[in-house]
Coordinates of N, CA and C in Angstrom, one line a residue:
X830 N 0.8 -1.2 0.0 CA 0.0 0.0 0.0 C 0.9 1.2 0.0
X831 N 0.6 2.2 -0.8 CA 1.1 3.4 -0.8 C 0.6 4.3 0.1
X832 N 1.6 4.7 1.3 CA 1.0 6.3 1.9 C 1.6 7.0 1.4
X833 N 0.7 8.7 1.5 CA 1.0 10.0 1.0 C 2.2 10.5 1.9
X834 N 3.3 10.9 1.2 CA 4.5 11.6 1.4 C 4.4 12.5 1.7
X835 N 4.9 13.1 3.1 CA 5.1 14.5 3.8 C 6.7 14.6 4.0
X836 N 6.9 15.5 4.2 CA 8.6 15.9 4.6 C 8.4 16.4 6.0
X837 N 7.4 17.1 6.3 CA 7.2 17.7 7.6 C 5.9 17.6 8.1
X838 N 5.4 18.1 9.7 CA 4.5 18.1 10.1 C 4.5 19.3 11.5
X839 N 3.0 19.8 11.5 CA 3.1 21.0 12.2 C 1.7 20.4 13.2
X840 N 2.3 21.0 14.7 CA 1.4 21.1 15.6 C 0.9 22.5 16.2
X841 N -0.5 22.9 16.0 CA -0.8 24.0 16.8 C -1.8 23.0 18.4
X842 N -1.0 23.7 19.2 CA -1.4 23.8 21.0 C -2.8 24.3 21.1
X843 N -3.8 24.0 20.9 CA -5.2 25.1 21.3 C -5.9 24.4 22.7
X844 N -4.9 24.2 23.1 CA -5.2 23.3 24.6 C -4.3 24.0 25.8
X845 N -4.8 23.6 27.1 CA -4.3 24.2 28.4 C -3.4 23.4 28.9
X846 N -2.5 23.3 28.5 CA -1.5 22.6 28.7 C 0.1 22.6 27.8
X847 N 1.3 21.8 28.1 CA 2.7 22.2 27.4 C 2.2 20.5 26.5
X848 N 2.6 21.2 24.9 CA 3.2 19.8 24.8 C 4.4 19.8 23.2
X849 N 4.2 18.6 23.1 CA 5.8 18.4 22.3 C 5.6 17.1 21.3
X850 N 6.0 17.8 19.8 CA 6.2 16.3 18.8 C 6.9 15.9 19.2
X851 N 6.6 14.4 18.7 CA 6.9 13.1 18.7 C 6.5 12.7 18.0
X852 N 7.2 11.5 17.2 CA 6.8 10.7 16.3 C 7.0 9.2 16.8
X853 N 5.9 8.5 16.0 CA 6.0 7.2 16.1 C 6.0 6.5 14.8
X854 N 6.9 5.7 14.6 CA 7.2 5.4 13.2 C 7.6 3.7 13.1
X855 N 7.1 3.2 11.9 CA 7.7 2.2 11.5 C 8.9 1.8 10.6
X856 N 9.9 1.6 11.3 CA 10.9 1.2 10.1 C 10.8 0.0 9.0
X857 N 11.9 -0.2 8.3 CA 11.6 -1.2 7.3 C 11.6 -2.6 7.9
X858 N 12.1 -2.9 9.1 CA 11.8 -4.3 9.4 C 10.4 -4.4 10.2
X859 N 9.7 -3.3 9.8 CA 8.7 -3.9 10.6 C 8.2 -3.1 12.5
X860 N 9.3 -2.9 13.0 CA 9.2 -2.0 14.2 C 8.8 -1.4 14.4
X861 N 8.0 -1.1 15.9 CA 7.7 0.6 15.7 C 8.4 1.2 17.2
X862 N 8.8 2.2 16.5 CA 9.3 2.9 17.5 C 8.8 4.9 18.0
X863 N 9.0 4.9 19.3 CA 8.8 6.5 19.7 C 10.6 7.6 18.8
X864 N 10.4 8.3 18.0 CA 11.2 9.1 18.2 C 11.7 10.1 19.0
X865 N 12.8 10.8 19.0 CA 12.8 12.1 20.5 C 11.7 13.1 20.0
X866 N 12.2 14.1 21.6 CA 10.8 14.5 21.0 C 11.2 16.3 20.7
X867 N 10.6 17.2 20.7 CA 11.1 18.2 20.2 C 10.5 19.1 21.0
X868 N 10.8 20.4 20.7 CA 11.0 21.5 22.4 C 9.2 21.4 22.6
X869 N 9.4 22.4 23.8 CA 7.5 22.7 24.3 C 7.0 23.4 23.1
X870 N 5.0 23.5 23.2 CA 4.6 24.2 22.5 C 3.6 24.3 23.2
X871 N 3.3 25.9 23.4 CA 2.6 26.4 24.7 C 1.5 26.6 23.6
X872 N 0.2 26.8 24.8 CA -1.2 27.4 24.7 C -1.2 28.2 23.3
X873 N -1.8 28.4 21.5 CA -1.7 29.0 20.8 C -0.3 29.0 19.6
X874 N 0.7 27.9 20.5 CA 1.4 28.0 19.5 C 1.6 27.1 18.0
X875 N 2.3 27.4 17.5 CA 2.4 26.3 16.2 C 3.6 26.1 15.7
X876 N 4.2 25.3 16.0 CA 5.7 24.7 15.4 C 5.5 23.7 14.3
X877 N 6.2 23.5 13.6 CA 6.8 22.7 12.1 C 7.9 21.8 12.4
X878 N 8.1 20.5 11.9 CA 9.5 19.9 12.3 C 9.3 18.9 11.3
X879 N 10.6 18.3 10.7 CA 10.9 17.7 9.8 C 11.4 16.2 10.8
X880 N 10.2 14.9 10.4 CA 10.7 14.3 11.4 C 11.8 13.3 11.1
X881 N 12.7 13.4 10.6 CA 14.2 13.8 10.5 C 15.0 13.8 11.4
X882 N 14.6 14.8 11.4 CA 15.2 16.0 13.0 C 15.3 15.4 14.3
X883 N 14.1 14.3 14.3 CA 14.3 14.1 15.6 C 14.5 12.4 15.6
X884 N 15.1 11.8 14.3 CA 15.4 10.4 14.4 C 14.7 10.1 13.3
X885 N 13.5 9.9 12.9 CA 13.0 9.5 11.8 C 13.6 8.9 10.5
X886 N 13.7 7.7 10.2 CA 14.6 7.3 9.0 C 13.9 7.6 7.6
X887 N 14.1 8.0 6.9 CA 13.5 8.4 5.2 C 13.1 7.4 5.1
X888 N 11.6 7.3 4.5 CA 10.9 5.8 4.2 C 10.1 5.1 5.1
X889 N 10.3 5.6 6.0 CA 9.8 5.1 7.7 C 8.0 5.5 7.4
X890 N 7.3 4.6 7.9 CA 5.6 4.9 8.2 C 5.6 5.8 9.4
X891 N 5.1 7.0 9.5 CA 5.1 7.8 10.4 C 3.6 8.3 10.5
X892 N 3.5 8.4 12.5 CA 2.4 9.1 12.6 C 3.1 9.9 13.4
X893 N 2.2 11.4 13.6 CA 1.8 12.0 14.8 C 1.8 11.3 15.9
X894 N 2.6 11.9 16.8 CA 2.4 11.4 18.3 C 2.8 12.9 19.2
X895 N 2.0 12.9 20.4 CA 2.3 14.4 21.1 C 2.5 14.3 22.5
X896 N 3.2 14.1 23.0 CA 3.5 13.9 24.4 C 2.9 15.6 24.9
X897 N 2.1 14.8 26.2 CA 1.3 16.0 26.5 C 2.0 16.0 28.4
X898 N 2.8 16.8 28.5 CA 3.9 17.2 29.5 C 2.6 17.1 30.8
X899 N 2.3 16.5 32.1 CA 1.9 16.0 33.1 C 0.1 15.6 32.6
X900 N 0.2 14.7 31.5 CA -0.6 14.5 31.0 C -1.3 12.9 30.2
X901 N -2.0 12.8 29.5 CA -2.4 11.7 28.2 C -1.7 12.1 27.1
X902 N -0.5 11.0 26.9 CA -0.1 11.4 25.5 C -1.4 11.1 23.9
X903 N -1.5 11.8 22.8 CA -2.6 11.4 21.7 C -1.4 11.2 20.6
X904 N -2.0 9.6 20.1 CA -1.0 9.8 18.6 C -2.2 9.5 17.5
X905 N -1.8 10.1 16.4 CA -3.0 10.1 15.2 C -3.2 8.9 14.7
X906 N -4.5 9.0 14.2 CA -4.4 7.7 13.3 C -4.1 7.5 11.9
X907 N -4.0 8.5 11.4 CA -3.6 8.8 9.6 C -1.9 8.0 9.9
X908 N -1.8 7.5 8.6 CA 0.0 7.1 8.6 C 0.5 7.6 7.4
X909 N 1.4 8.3 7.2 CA 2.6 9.0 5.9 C 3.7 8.1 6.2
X910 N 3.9 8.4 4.7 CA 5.1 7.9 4.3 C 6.1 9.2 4.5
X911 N 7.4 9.0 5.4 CA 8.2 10.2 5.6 C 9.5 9.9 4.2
X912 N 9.3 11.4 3.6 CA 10.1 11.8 2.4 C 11.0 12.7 2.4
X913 N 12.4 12.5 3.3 CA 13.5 13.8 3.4 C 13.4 14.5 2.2
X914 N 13.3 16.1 2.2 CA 12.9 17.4 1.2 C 11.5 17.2 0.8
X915 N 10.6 16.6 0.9 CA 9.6 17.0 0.7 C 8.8 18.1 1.0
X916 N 8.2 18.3 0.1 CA 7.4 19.8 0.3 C 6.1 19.8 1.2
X917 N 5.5 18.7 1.2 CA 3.9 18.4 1.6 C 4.3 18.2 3.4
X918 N 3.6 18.9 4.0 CA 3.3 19.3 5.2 C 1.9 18.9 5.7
X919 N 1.8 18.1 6.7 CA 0.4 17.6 8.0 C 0.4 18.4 8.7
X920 N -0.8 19.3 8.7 CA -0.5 19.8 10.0 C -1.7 19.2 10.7
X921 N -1.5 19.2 11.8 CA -2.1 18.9 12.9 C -2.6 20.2 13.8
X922 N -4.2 20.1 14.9 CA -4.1 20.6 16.1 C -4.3 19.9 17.1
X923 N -4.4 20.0 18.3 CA -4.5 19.1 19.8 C -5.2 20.4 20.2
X924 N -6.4 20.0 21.1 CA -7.1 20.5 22.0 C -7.5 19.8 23.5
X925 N -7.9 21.0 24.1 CA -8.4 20.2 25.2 C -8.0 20.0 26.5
X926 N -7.7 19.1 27.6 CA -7.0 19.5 28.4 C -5.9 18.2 29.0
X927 N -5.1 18.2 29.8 CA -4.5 17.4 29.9 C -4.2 15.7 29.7
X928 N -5.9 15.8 30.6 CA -6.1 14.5 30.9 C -7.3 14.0 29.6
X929 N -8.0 14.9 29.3 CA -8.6 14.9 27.8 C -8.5 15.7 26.8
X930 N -7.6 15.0 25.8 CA -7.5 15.9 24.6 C -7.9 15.6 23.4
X931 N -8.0 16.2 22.1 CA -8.1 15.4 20.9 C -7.1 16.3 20.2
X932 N -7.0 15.2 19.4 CA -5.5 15.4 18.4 C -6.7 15.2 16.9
X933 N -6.1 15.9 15.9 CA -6.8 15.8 14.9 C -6.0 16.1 13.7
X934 N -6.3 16.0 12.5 CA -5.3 16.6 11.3 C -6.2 17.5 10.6
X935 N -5.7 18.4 10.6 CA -6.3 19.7 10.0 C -6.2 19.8 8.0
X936 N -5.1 19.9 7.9 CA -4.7 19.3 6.1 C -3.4 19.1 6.2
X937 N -3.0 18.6 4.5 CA -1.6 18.2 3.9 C -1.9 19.4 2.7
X938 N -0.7 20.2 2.9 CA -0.6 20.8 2.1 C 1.0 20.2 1.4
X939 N 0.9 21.3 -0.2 CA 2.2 21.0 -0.8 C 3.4 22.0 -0.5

């Protein structure tokens, strides 16, 4: 099965709470693993990261995952194919509050 190829993915915070990407990804044997994770993202904000950056191998099945700092982590359910230099961006938002949030995908742009 083919997934849609992102290079990057962005999270906006619209929740009361700190939190931080993370990815979770499958490598080519099959694995899945948590990647590191990348700085805070407070109340309103919206950061971009190439998940690369934080471990991700080119080719790897990658979702969304958001560690939610004294909280319920949410990982998405959509899966990409991760494609170092790709142009096509997920972004995502997270709402809600610590112990209840929803994570959702907003669009893929190019």
């Amino acid at each position: 099965m083919e997934y849609q190829k992102i290079g990057q993915m962005s999270l906006k915070n619209s929740g009361g709470f700190v939190a931080r990407i993370q990815f979770s990804y499958i490598d080519a044997n099959g694995e899945k693993f948590l990647s590191q994770q990348g700085d805070d993202i407070t109340l309103g904000v919206t950061k971009t990261i190439d998940p690369g950056d934080l471990g991700v191998p080119d080719g790897a099945m990658v979702y969304m995952h958001v560690f939610v700092v004294w909280g319920r982590d949410n990982e998405a359910h959509q899966v990409f194919s991760y494609k170092k230099g790709s142009q096509a961006i997920a972004n995502y938002m997270i709402s809600g509050t610590t112990l209840n949030n929803d994570l959702g995908l907003i669009d893929v742009v190019q």
